[in-house]
Amino acid sequence: MNMHKFYIKTNADGLLTGVFDTIYYEPSAEQIEGFTEVDQPTFEELYQNQQTRRYVNGKVEIFMPTPLTPEEQRAQMPPISKRQLRLTLVRNGISLSDLDAAILAMGDEATIEWQDASEYRRLHPLLNQVAAHLSLKQEQVDAMWQQALTA
């Protein structure tokens, strides 16, 4: 009878970063290097509850991550393209002429930065200056950013 083995890999905080089991084949030593062998219940609990469990000192612990601050959430937002940004602004009632006027009022460097960018990052200082010039609150920009990701 073949006994299945279960392996996990965790980061420094004990959070699951990799799994391996021998249900289909026996791994080589190189494949499981850095992994820890665990029993099946431990493997299943960690795998099924990756966001709320960690493995520390050979035991499964309940883990409740600290919620990200709004600034940390913004830092994790993916960049958007010029097309996505412009479509989203127009769809939210901001005319491109008002946008261009706001950028022109900020000077040549801002105009170059804005017009020549191939992508926009949520925390770029110019983006926040433009938002302030257009009287947009950070929460409004966050919501539009999420809209833009699917535009």
mmCIF file of C-alpha atoms in Angstrom:
data_model
loop_
_atom_site.group_PDB
_atom_site.id
_atom_site.type_symbol
_atom_site.label_atom_id
_atom_site.label_comp_id
_atom_site.label_asym_id
_atom_site.label_seq_id
_atom_site.Cartn_x
_atom_site.Cartn_y
_atom_site.Cartn_z
ATOM 1 C CA MET A 1 0.000 0.000 0.000
ATOM 2 C CA ASN A 2 1.426 3.375 -1.053
ATOM 3 C CA MET A 3 1.354 5.999 1.695
ATOM 4 C CA HIS A 4 0.878 9.499 0.407
ATOM 5 C CA LYS A 5 3.199 12.166 1.737
ATOM 6 C CA PHE A 6 2.368 15.833 2.039
ATOM 7 C CA TYR A 7 4.824 18.714 1.941
ATOM 8 C CA ILE A 8 4.442 22.432 2.581
ATOM 9 C CA LYS A 9 6.667 25.436 2.115
ATOM 10 C CA THR A 10 6.163 28.585 4.185
ATOM 11 C CA ASN A 11 7.609 32.069 4.333
ATOM 12 C CA ALA A 12 9.236 33.625 7.424
ATOM 13 C CA ASP A 13 5.765 34.395 8.834
ATOM 14 C CA GLY A 14 4.644 30.778 8.500
ATOM 15 C CA LEU A 15 2.274 31.535 5.619
ATOM 16 C CA LEU A 16 1.904 28.877 2.949
ATOM 17 C CA THR A 17 3.933 29.560 -0.216
ATOM 18 C CA GLY A 18 4.022 26.097 -1.761
ATOM 19 C CA VAL A 19 2.530 22.624 -1.517
ATOM 20 C CA PHE A 20 3.449 19.221 -2.845
ATOM 21 C CA ASP A 21 1.924 15.802 -2.371
ATOM 22 C CA THR A 22 2.809 12.330 -3.584
ATOM 23 C CA ILE A 23 -0.650 11.310 -4.762
ATOM 24 C CA TYR A 24 0.472 11.119 -8.418
ATOM 25 C CA TYR A 25 4.218 10.525 -8.144
ATOM 26 C CA GLU A 26 7.163 10.567 -5.770
ATOM 27 C CA PRO A 27 9.086 13.859 -5.994
ATOM 28 C CA SER A 28 12.841 14.042 -6.286
ATOM 29 C CA ALA A 29 14.905 15.475 -3.454
ATOM 30 C CA GLU A 30 15.450 18.644 -5.520
ATOM 31 C CA GLN A 31 11.697 19.149 -5.993
ATOM 32 C CA ILE A 32 10.958 19.104 -2.282
ATOM 33 C CA GLU A 33 14.052 20.974 -1.126
ATOM 34 C CA GLY A 34 12.959 23.610 1.377
ATOM 35 C CA PHE A 35 9.618 21.870 1.982
ATOM 36 C CA THR A 36 8.485 20.359 5.294
ATOM 37 C CA GLU A 37 6.690 17.026 5.446
ATOM 38 C CA VAL A 38 3.369 17.237 7.334
ATOM 39 C CA ASP A 39 0.456 14.922 7.983
ATOM 40 C CA GLN A 40 -2.636 15.028 5.780
ATOM 41 C CA PRO A 41 -4.913 16.921 8.238
ATOM 42 C CA THR A 42 -2.262 19.640 8.674
ATOM 43 C CA PHE A 43 -1.758 19.846 4.914
ATOM 44 C CA GLU A 44 -5.492 20.141 4.247
ATOM 45 C CA GLU A 45 -6.117 22.737 6.970
ATOM 46 C CA LEU A 46 -3.301 24.962 5.707
ATOM 47 C CA TYR A 47 -4.230 24.519 2.055
ATOM 48 C CA GLN A 48 -7.951 25.161 2.550
ATOM 49 C CA ASN A 49 -7.433 28.156 4.876
ATOM 50 C CA GLN A 50 -4.425 29.885 3.385
ATOM 51 C CA GLN A 51 -5.583 33.388 4.327
ATOM 52 C CA THR A 52 -6.213 32.587 8.000
ATOM 53 C CA ARG A 53 -3.716 29.856 8.963
ATOM 54 C CA ARG A 54 0.022 29.684 9.347
ATOM 55 C CA TYR A 55 2.491 26.977 10.297
ATOM 56 C CA VAL A 56 4.816 27.887 13.177
ATOM 57 C CA ASN A 57 7.043 25.570 15.226
ATOM 58 C CA GLY A 58 5.357 22.494 13.797
ATOM 59 C CA LYS A 59 1.808 23.656 14.577
ATOM 60 C CA VAL A 60 -1.050 25.252 12.662
ATOM 61 C CA GLU A 61 -2.057 28.625 14.108
ATOM 62 C CA ILE A 62 -5.032 30.830 13.340
ATOM 63 C CA PHE A 63 -3.758 33.996 11.719
ATOM 64 C CA MET A 64 -5.746 37.159 11.108
ATOM 65 C CA PRO A 65 -3.770 39.502 8.870
ATOM 66 C CA THR A 66 -3.731 43.189 9.711
ATOM 67 C CA PRO A 67 -5.967 45.048 7.255
ATOM 68 C CA LEU A 68 -4.090 47.247 4.814
ATOM 69 C CA THR A 69 -4.341 50.990 5.177
ATOM 70 C CA PRO A 70 -5.879 52.872 2.243
ATOM 71 C CA GLU A 71 -2.375 54.030 1.265
ATOM 72 C CA GLU A 72 -1.063 50.438 1.294
ATOM 73 C CA GLN A 73 -4.038 49.351 -0.811
ATOM 74 C CA ARG A 74 -3.297 52.127 -3.313
ATOM 75 C CA ALA A 75 0.338 51.058 -3.496
ATOM 76 C CA GLN A 76 -0.812 47.575 -4.526
ATOM 77 C CA MET A 77 -3.153 48.759 -7.277
ATOM 78 C CA PRO A 78 -1.898 47.704 -10.695
ATOM 79 C CA PRO A 79 -0.982 50.356 -13.248
ATOM 80 C CA ILE A 80 -3.504 51.329 -15.910
ATOM 81 C CA SER A 81 -3.015 52.384 -19.519
ATOM 82 C CA LYS A 82 -3.646 55.835 -20.941
ATOM 83 C CA ARG A 83 -6.700 54.446 -22.747
ATOM 84 C CA GLN A 84 -8.146 52.955 -19.549
ATOM 85 C CA LEU A 85 -7.602 56.213 -17.667
ATOM 86 C CA ARG A 86 -9.131 58.459 -20.321
ATOM 87 C CA LEU A 87 -12.170 56.209 -20.873
ATOM 88 C CA THR A 88 -12.836 56.039 -17.157
ATOM 89 C CA LEU A 89 -12.560 59.790 -16.681
ATOM 90 C CA VAL A 90 -14.993 60.430 -19.546
ATOM 91 C CA ARG A 91 -17.388 57.777 -18.242
ATOM 92 C CA ASN A 92 -17.350 59.588 -14.886
ATOM 93 C CA GLY A 93 -18.259 62.948 -16.375
ATOM 94 C CA ILE A 94 -14.797 64.498 -16.548
ATOM 95 C CA SER A 95 -14.181 66.057 -19.926
ATOM 96 C CA LEU A 96 -10.837 65.611 -21.614
ATOM 97 C CA SER A 97 -10.656 69.382 -22.172
ATOM 98 C CA ASP A 98 -10.964 69.962 -18.389
ATOM 99 C CA LEU A 99 -8.286 67.341 -17.832
ATOM 100 C CA ASP A 100 -5.949 68.926 -20.390
ATOM 101 C CA ALA A 101 -6.526 72.384 -18.893
ATOM 102 C CA ALA A 102 -5.656 71.096 -15.433
ATOM 103 C CA ILE A 103 -2.433 69.543 -16.693
ATOM 104 C CA LEU A 104 -1.435 72.589 -18.767
ATOM 105 C CA ALA A 105 -1.883 74.771 -15.675
ATOM 106 C CA MET A 106 0.767 72.663 -13.923
ATOM 107 C CA GLY A 107 3.514 73.462 -16.422
ATOM 108 C CA ASP A 108 5.627 71.873 -19.123
ATOM 109 C CA GLU A 109 7.094 69.042 -17.030
ATOM 110 C CA ALA A 110 3.649 67.955 -15.881
ATOM 111 C CA THR A 111 2.405 68.084 -19.488
ATOM 112 C CA ILE A 112 5.297 65.923 -20.705
ATOM 113 C CA GLU A 113 4.924 63.508 -17.801
ATOM 114 C CA TRP A 114 1.194 63.159 -18.423
ATOM 115 C CA GLN A 115 1.131 63.031 -22.210
ATOM 116 C CA ASP A 116 4.142 60.755 -22.685
ATOM 117 C CA ALA A 117 3.308 58.172 -20.034
ATOM 118 C CA SER A 118 2.421 54.737 -21.373
ATOM 119 C CA GLU A 119 0.923 53.710 -18.041
ATOM 120 C CA TYR A 120 -0.236 55.416 -14.882
ATOM 121 C CA ARG A 121 0.413 54.367 -11.295
ATOM 122 C CA ARG A 122 -2.111 55.081 -8.571
ATOM 123 C CA LEU A 123 0.325 56.847 -6.216
ATOM 124 C CA HIS A 124 2.203 58.900 -8.782
ATOM 125 C CA PRO A 125 2.387 62.472 -7.407
ATOM 126 C CA LEU A 126 1.162 64.023 -10.659
ATOM 127 C CA LEU A 127 -1.940 61.848 -10.670
ATOM 128 C CA ASN A 128 -2.800 63.050 -7.191
ATOM 129 C CA GLN A 129 -2.191 66.687 -8.189
ATOM 130 C CA VAL A 130 -4.523 66.299 -11.163
ATOM 131 C CA ALA A 131 -7.139 64.672 -8.920
ATOM 132 C CA ALA A 132 -6.921 67.562 -6.460
ATOM 133 C CA HIS A 133 -7.168 70.096 -9.312
ATOM 134 C CA LEU A 134 -10.333 68.311 -10.495
ATOM 135 C CA SER A 135 -11.689 68.303 -6.900
ATOM 136 C CA LEU A 136 -11.650 64.505 -6.704
ATOM 137 C CA LYS A 137 -11.294 62.848 -3.302
ATOM 138 C CA GLN A 138 -8.875 59.949 -2.927
ATOM 139 C CA GLU A 139 -11.784 57.533 -2.447
ATOM 140 C CA GLN A 140 -13.294 58.692 -5.750
ATOM 141 C CA VAL A 141 -9.976 58.130 -7.497
ATOM 142 C CA ASP A 142 -9.757 54.657 -5.921
ATOM 143 C CA ALA A 143 -13.213 53.755 -7.219
ATOM 144 C CA MET A 144 -12.419 55.074 -10.696
ATOM 145 C CA TRP A 145 -9.128 53.162 -10.659
ATOM 146 C CA GLN A 146 -11.039 49.943 -10.062
ATOM 147 C CA GLN A 147 -13.390 50.843 -12.934
ATOM 148 C CA ALA A 148 -10.424 51.544 -15.189
ATOM 149 C CA LEU A 149 -8.964 48.079 -14.616
ATOM 150 C CA THR A 150 -11.865 46.620 -16.604
ATOM 151 C CA ALA A 151 -12.178 49.410 -19.180
#
